[in-house]
PDB file of C-alpha atoms and ligand atoms in Angstrom:
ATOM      1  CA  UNK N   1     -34.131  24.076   5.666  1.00 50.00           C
ATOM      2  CA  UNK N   2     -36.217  23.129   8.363  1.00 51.00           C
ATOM      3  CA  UNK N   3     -34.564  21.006  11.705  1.00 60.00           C
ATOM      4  CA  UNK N   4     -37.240  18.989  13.521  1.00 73.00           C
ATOM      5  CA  UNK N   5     -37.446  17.720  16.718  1.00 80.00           C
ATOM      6  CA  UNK N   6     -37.313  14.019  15.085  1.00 85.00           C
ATOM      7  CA  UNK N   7     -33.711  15.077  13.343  1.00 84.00           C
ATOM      8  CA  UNK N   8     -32.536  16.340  17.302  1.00 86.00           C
ATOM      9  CA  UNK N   9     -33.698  13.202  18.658  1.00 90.00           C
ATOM     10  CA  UNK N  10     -32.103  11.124  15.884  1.00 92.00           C
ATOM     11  CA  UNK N  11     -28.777  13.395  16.620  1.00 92.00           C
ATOM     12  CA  UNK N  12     -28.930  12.490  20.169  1.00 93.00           C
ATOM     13  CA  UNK N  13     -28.900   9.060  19.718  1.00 96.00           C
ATOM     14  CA  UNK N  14     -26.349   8.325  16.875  1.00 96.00           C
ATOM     15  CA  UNK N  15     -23.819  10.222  19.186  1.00 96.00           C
ATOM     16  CA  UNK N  16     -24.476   8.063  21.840  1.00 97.00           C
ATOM     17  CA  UNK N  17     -24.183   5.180  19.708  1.00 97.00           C
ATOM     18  CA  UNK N  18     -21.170   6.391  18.503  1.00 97.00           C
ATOM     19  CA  UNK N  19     -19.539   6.676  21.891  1.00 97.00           C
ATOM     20  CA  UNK N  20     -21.107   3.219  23.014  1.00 97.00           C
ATOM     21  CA  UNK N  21     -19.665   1.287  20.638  1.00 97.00           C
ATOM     22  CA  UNK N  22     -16.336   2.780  20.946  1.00 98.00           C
ATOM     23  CA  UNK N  23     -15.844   0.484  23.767  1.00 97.00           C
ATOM     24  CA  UNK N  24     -16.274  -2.471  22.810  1.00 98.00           C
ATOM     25  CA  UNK N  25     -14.674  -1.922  19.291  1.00 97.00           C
ATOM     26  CA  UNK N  26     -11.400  -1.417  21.416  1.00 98.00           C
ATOM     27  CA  UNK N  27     -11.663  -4.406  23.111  1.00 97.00           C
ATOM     28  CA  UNK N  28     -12.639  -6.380  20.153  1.00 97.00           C
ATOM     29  CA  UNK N  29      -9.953  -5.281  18.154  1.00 97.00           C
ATOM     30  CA  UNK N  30      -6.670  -6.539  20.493  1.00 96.00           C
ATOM     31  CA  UNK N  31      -8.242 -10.276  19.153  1.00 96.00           C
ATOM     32  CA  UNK N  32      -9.637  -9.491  15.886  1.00 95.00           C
ATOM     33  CA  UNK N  33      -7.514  -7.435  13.380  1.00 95.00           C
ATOM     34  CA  UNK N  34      -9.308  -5.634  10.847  1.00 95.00           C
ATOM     35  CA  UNK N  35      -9.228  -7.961   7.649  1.00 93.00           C
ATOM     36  CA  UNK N  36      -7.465  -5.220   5.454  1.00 94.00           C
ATOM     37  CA  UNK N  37      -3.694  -4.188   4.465  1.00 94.00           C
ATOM     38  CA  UNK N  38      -1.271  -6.439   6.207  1.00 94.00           C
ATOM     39  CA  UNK N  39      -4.036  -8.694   7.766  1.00 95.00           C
ATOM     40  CA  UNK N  40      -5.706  -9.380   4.834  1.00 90.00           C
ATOM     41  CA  UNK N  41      -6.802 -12.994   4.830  1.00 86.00           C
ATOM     42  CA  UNK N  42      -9.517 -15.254   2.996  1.00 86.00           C
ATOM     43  CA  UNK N  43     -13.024 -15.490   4.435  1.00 88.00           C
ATOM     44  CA  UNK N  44     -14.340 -12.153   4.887  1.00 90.00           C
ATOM     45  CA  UNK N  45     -16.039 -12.001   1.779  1.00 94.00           C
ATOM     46  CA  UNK N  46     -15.345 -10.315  -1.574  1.00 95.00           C
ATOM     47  CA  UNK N  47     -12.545  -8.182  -2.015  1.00 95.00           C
ATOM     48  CA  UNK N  48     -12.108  -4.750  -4.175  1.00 95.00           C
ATOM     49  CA  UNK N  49      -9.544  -2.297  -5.257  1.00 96.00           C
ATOM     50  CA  UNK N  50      -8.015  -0.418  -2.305  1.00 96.00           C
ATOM     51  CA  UNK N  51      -7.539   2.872  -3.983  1.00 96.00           C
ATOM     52  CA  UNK N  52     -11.384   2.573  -5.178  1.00 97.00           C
ATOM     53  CA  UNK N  53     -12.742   1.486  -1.491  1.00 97.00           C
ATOM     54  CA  UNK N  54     -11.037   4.751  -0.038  1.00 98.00           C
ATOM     55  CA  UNK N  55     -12.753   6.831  -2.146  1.00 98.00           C
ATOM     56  CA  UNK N  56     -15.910   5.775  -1.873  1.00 98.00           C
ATOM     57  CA  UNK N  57     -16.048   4.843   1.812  1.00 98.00           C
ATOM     58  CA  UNK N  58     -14.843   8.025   2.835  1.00 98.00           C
ATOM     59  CA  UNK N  59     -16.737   9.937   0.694  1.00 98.00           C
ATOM     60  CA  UNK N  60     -20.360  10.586   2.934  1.00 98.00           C
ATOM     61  CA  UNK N  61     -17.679  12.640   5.304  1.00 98.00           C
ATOM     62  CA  UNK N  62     -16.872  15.025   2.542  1.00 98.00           C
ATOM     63  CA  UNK N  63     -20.614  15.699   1.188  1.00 98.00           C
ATOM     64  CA  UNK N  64     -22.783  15.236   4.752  1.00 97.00           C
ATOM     65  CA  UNK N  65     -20.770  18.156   6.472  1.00 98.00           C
ATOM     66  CA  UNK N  66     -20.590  20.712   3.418  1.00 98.00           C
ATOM     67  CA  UNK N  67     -24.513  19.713   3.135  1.00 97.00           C
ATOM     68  CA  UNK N  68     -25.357  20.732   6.889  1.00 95.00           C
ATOM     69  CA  UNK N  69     -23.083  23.578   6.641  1.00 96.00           C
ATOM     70  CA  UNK N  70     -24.852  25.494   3.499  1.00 96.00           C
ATOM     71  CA  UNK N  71     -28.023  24.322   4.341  1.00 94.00           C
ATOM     72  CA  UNK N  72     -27.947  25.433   8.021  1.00 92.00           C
ATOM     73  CA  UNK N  73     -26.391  28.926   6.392  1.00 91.00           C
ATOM     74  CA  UNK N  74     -23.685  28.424   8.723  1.00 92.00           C
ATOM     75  CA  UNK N  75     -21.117  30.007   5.940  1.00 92.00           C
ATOM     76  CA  UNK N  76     -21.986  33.729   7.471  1.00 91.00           C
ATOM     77  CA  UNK N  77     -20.386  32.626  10.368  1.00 91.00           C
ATOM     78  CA  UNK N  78     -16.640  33.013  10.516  1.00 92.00           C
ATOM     79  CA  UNK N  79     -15.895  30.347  13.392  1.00 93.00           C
ATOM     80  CA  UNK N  80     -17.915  27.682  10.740  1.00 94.00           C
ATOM     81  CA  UNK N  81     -16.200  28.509   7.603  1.00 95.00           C
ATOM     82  CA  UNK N  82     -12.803  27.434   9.853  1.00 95.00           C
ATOM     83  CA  UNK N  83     -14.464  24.303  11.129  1.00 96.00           C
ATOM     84  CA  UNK N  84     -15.488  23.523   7.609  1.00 98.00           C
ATOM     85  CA  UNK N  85     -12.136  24.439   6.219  1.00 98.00           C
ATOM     86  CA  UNK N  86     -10.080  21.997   8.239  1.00 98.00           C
ATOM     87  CA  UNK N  87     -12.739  18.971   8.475  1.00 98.00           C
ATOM     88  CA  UNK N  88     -12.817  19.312   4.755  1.00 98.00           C
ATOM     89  CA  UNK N  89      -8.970  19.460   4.003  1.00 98.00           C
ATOM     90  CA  UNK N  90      -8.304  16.428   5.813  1.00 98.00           C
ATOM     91  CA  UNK N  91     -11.760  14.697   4.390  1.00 98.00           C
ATOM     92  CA  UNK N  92     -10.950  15.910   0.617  1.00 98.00           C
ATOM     93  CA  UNK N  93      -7.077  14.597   1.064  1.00 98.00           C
ATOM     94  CA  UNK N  94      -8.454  11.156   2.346  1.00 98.00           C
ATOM     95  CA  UNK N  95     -11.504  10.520  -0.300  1.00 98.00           C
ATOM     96  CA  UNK N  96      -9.371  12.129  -3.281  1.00 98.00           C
ATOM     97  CA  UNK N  97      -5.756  12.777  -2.775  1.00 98.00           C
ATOM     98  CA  UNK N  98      -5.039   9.717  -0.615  1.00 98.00           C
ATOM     99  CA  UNK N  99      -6.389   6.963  -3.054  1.00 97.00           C
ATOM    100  CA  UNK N 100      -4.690   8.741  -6.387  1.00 97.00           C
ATOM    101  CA  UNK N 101      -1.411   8.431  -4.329  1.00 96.00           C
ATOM    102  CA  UNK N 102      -1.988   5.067  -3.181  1.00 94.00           C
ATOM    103  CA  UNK N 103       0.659   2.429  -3.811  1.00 88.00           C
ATOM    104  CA  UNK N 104      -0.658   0.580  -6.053  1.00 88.00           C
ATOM    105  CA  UNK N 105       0.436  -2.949  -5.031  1.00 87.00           C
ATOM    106  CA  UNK N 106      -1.661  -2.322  -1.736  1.00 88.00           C
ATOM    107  CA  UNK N 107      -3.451  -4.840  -1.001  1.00 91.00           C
ATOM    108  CA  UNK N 108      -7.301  -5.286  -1.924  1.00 94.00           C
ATOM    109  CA  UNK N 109     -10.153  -4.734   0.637  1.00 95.00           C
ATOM    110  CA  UNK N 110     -12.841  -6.553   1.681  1.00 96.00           C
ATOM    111  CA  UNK N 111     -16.332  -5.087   1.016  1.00 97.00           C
ATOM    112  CA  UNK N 112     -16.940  -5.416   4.510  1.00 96.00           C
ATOM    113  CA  UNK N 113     -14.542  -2.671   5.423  1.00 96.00           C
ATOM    114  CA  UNK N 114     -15.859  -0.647   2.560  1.00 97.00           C
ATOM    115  CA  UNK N 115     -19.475  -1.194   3.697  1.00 97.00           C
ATOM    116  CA  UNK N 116     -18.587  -0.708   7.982  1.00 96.00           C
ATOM    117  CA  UNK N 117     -16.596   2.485   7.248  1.00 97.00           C
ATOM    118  CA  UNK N 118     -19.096   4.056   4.437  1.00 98.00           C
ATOM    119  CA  UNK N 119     -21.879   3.808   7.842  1.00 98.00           C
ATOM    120  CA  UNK N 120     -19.126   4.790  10.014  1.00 98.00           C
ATOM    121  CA  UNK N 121     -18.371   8.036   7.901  1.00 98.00           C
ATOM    122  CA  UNK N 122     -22.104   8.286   7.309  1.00 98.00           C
ATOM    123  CA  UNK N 123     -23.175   8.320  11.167  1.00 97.00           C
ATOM    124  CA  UNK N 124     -19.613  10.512  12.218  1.00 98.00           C
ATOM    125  CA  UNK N 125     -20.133  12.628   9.277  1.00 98.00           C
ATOM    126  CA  UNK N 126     -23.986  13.659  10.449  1.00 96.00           C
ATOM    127  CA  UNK N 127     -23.177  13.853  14.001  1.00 96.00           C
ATOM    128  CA  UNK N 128     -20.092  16.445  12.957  1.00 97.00           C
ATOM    129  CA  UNK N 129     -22.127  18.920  10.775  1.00 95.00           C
ATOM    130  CA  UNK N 130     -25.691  18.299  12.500  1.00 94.00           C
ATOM    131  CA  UNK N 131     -24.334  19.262  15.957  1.00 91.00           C
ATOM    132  CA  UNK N 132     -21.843  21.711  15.439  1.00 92.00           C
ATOM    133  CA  UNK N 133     -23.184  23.653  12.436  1.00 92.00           C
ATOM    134  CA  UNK N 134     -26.821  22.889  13.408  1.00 89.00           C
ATOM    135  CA  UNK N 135     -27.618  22.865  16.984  1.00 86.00           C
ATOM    136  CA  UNK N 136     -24.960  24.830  18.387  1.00 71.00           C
ATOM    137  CA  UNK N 137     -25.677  27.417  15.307  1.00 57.00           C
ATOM    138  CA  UNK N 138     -24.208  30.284  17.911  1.00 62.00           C
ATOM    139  CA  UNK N 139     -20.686  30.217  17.646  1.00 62.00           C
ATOM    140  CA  UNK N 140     -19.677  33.288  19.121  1.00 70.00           C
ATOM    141  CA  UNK N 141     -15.993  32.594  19.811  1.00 73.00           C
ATOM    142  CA  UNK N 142     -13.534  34.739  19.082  1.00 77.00           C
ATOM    143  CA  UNK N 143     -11.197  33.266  16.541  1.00 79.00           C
ATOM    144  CA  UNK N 144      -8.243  34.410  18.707  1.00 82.00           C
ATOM    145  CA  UNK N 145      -9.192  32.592  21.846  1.00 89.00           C
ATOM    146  CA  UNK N 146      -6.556  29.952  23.330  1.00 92.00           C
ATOM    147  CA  UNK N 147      -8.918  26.725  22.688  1.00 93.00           C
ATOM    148  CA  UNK N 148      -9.076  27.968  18.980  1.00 94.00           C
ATOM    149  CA  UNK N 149      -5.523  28.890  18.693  1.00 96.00           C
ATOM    150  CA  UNK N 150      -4.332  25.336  20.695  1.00 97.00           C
ATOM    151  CA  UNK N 151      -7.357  22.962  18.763  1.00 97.00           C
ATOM    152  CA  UNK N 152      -6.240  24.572  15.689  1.00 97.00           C
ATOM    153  CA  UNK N 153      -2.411  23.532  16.221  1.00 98.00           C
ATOM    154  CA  UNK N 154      -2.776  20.394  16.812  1.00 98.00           C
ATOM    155  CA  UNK N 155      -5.237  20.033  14.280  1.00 98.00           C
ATOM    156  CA  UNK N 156      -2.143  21.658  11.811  1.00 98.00           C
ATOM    157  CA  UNK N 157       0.555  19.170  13.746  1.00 98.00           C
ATOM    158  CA  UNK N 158      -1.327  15.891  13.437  1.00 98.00           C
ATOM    159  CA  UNK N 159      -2.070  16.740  10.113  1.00 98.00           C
ATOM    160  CA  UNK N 160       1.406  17.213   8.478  1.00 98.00           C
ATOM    161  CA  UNK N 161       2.607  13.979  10.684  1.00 98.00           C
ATOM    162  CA  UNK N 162      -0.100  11.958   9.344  1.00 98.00           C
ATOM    163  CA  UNK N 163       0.703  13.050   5.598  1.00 98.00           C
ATOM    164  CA  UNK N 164       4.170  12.803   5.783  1.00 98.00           C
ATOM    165  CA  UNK N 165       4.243   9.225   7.777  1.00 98.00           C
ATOM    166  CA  UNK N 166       1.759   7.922   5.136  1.00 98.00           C
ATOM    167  CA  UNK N 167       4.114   9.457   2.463  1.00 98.00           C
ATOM    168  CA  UNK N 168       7.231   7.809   3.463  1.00 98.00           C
ATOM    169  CA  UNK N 169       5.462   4.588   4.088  1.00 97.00           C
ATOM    170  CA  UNK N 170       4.271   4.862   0.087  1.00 96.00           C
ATOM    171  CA  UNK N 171       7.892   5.410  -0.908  1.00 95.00           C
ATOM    172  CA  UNK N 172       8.780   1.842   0.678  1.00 96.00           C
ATOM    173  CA  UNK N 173       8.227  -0.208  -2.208  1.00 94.00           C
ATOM    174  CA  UNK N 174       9.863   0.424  -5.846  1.00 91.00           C
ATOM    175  CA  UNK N 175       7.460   0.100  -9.006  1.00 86.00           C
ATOM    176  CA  UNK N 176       6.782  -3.453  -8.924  1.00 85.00           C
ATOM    177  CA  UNK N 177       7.328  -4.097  -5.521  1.00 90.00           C
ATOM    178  CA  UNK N 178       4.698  -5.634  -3.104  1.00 88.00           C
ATOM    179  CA  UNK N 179       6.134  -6.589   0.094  1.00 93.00           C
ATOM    180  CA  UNK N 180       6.579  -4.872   3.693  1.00 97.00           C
ATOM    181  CA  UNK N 181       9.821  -3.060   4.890  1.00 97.00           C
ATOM    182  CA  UNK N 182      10.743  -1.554   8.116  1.00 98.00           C
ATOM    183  CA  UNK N 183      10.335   2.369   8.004  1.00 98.00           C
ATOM    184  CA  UNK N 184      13.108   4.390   9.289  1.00 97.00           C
ATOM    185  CA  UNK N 185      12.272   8.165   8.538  1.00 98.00           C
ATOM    186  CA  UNK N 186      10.699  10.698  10.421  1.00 98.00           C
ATOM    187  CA  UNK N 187       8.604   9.803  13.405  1.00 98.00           C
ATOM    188  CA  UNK N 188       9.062   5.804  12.322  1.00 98.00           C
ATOM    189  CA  UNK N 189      12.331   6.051  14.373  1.00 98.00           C
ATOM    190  CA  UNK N 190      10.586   6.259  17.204  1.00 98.00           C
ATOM    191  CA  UNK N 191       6.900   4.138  16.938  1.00 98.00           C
ATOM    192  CA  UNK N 192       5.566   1.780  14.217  1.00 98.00           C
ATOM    193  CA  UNK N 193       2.727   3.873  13.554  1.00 98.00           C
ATOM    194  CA  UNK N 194       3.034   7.604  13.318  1.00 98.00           C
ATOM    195  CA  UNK N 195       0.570   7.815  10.651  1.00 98.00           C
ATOM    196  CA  UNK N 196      -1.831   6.373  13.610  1.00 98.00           C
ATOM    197  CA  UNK N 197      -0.821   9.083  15.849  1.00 98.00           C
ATOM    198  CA  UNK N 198      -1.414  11.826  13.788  1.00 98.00           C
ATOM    199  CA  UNK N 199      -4.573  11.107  12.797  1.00 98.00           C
ATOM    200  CA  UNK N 200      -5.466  10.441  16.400  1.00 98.00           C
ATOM    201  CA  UNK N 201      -3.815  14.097  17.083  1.00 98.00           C
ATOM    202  CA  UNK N 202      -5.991  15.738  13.975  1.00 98.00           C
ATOM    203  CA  UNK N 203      -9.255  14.902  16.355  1.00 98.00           C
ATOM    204  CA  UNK N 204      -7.500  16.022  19.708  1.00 98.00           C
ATOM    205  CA  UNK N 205      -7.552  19.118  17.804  1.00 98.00           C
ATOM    206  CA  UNK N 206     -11.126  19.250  16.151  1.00 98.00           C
ATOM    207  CA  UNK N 207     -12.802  18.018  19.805  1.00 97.00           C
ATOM    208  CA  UNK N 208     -11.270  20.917  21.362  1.00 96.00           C
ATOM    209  CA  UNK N 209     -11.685  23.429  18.636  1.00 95.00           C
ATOM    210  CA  UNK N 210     -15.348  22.803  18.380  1.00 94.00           C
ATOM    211  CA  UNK N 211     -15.530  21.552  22.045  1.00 94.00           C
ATOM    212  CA  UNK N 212     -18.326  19.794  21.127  1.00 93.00           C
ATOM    213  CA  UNK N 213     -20.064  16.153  22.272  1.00 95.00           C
ATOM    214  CA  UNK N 214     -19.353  15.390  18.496  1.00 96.00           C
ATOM    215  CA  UNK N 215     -15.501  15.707  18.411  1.00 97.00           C
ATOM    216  CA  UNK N 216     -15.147  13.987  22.237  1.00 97.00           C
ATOM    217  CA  UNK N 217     -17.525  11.321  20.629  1.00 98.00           C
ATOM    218  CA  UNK N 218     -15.145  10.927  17.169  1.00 98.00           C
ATOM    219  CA  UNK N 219     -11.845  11.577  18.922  1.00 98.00           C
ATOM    220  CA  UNK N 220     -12.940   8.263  21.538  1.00 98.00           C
ATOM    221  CA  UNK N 221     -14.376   6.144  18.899  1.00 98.00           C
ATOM    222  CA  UNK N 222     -10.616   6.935  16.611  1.00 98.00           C
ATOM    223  CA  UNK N 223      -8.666   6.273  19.652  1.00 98.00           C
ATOM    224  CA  UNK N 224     -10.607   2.643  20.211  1.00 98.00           C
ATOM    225  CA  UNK N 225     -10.122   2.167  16.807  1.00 98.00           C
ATOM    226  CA  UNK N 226      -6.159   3.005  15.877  1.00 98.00           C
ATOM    227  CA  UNK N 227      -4.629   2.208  19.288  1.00 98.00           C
ATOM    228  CA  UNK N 228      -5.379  -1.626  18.909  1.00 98.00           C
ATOM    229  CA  UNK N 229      -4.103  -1.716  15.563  1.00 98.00           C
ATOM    230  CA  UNK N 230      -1.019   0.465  16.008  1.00 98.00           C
ATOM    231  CA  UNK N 231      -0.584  -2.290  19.155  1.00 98.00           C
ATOM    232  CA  UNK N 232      -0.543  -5.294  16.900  1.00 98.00           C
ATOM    233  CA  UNK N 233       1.170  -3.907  14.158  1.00 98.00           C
ATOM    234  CA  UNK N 234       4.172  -3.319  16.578  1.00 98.00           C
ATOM    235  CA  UNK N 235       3.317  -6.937  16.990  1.00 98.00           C
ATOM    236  CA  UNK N 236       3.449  -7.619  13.736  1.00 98.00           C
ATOM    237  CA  UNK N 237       7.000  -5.893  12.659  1.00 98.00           C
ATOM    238  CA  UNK N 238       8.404  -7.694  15.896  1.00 98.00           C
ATOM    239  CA  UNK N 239       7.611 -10.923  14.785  1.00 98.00           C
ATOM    240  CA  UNK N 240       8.071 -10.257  10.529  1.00 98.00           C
ATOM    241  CA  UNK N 241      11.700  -8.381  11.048  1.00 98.00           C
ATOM    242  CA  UNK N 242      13.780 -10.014  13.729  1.00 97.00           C
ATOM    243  CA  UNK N 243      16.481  -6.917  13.285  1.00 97.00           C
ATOM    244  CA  UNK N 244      13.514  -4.920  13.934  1.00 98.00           C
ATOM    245  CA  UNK N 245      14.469  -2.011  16.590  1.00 98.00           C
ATOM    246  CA  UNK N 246      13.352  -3.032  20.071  1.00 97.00           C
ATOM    247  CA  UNK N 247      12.995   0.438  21.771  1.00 97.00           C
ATOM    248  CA  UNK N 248      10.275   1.483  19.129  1.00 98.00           C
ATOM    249  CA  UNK N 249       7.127   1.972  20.438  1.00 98.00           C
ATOM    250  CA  UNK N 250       3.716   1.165  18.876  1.00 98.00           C
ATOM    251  CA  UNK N 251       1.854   4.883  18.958  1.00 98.00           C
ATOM    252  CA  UNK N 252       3.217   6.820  21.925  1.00 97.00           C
ATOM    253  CA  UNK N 253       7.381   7.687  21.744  1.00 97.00           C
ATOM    254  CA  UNK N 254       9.008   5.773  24.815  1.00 95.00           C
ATOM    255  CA  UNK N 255       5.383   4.840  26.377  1.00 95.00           C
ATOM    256  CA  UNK N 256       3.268   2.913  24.333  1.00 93.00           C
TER     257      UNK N 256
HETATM  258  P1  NDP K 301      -1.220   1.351   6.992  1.00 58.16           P
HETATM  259  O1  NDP K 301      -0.069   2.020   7.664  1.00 58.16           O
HETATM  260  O2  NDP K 301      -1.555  -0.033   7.417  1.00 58.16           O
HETATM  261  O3  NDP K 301      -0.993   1.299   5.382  1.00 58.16           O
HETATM  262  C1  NDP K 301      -0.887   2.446   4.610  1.00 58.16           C
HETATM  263  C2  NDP K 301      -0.296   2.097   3.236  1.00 58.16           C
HETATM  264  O4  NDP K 301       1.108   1.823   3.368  1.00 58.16           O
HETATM  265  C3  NDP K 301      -0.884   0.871   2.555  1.00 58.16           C
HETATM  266  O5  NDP K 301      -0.836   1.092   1.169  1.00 58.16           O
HETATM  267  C4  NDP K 301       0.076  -0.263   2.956  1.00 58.16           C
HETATM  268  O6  NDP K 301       0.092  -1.327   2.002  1.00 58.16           O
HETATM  269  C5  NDP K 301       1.401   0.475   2.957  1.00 58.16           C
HETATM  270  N1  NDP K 301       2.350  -0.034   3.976  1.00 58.16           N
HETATM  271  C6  NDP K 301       2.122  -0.092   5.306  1.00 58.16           C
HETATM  272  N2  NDP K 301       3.221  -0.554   5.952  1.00 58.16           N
HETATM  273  C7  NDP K 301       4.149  -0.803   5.001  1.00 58.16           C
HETATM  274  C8  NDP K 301       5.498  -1.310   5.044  1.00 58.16           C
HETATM  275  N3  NDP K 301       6.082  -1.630   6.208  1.00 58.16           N
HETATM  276  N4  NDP K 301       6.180  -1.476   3.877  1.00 58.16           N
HETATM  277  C9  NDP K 301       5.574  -1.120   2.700  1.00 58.16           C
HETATM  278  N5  NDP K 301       4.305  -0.629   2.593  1.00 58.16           N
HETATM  279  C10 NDP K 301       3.604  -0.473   3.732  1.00 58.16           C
HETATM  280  O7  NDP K 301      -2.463   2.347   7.186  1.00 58.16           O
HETATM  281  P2  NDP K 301      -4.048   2.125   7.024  1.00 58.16           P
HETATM  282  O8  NDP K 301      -4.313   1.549   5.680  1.00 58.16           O
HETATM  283  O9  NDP K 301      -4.616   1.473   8.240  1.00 58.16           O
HETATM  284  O10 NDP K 301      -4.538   3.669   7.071  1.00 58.16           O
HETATM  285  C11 NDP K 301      -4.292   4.530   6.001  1.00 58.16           C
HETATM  286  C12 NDP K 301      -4.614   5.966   6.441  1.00 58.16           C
HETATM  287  O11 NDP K 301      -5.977   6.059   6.864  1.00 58.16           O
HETATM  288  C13 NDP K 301      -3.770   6.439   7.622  1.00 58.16           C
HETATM  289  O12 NDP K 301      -3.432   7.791   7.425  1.00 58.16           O
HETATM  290  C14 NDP K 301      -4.687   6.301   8.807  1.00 58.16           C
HETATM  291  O13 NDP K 301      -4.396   7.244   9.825  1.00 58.16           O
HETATM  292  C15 NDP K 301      -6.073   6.535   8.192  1.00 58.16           C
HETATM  293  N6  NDP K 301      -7.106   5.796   8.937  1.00 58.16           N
HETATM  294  C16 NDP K 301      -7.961   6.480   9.778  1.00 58.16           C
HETATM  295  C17 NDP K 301      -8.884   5.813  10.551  1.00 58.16           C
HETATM  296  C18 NDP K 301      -9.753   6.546  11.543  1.00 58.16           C
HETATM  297  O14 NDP K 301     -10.326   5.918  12.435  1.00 58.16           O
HETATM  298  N7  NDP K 301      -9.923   7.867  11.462  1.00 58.16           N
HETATM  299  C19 NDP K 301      -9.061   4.363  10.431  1.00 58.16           C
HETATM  300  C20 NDP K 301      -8.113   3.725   9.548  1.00 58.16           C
HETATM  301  C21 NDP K 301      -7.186   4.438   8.842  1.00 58.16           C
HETATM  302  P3  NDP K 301      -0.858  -2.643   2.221  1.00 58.16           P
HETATM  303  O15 NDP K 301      -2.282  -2.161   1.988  1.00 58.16           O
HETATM  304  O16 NDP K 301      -0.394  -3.609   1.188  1.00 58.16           O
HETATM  305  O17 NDP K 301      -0.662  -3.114   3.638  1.00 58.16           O
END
């Protein structure tokens, strides 16, 4: 395939966007919740299945990336088939896995979210594959270097805490059930949003894996967009659960 100058320049400015708006979207989001889950309310438009929305606003991440990586020929490269490897087991758990395993009295989502986060994954999802399997279409590293070996650990870590904090949060409710109860395994003991935290730890460990303007620009604009909400939904248990624990944190054990 051939990479113009017009695709580079296009690069160059989506991942500027992407780190622009990061700012503000932190900011923003200490006032404004986003209208979905637990702060679902009237007057954001239509609203749509949950399990549905995941799967299709997530899915650009999953088919962008593998499409930059093939077509760039970036699978003869042993550092690339890792990056694609782990940016694809976390993308094909969250556009497949996640959704089927969904709870299924979550609550429904606004087409708005389904709409932002389909150009979010969209932009994030170019910006990935484009600069890391495209322009930097070098890696020489060896797979046994200490930025590989640490990225790729906390990659693993924030992985497994994000799965397991979103599974115990699915085995809340019984069949039937649709309310909101306080979560007392794993990591919950500690902050109201583990799930939050290992996410956020996931793209600690891509930005320094692929140490790459790409992963800084993802792993700032995740950051601006989980720490709010972890913020008010410590917030949000404090004022819902009066017996709620007061030493829990909202994202950071004993900090924040
Ligand atoms: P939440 O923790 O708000 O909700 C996850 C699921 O658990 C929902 O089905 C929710 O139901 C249910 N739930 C939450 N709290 C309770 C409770 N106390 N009692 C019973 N059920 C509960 O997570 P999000 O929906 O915001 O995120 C889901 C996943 O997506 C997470 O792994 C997150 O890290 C990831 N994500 C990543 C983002 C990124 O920027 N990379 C952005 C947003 C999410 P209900 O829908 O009814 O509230």
């Amino acid at each position: 395939m051939y990479y113009n100058r017009t695709m580079d320049n296009i690069y160059q400015i989506l991942i500027l966007l992407e780190f622009a708006i990061a700012v503000p979207i932190f900011i923003i989001l200490f006032f404004i919740k986003a209208p979905y889950g637990r702060y679902t309310k009237r007057g954001w438009g239509p609203v749509i299945n949950a399990r549905f929305s995941w799967f299709i606003m997530e899915m650009p991440s999953v088919i962008l990336p593998l499409y930059f990586f093939i077509t760039a020929g970036a699978a003869s490269n042993p550092l690339f088939l890792l990056f694609i490897i782990i940016w694809e087991a976390h993308y094909i758990q969250r556009t497949f896995v996640y959704p089927a395993l969904m709870n299924r009295a979550s609550h429904k989502m606004p087409l708005l979210i389904l709409l932002f986060s389909g150009i979010f994954n969209t932009v994030n999802g170019i910006i990935n594959s484009y600069g890391i399997f495209v322009l930097e279409n070098s890696g020489t590293e060896s797979l046994l270097s200490i930025k590989l070996i640490a990225g790729l650990l906390i990659f693993c870590a924030g992985f497994i805490l994000n799965l397991t904090s979103d599974k115990i949060l699915r085995n809340l409710r019984a069949p039937g059930e649709s309310g909101y109860k306080i979560p007392e395994k794993g990591m919950y003991k500690y902050i109201c949003s583990p799930n939050y935290l290992g996410e956020i730890l996931e793209w600690v460990g891509w930005a320094i894996l692929t140490w790459s303007p790409a992963g800084a620009a993802f792993l700032v604009f995740t950051i601006a967009n989980l720490a709010p909400r972890a913020w008010s939904n410590l917030k949000w248990y404090r004022a819902t659960f009066p017996d709620y624990p007061p030493e829990r944190k909202a994202l950071i054990p004993g900090i924040y």
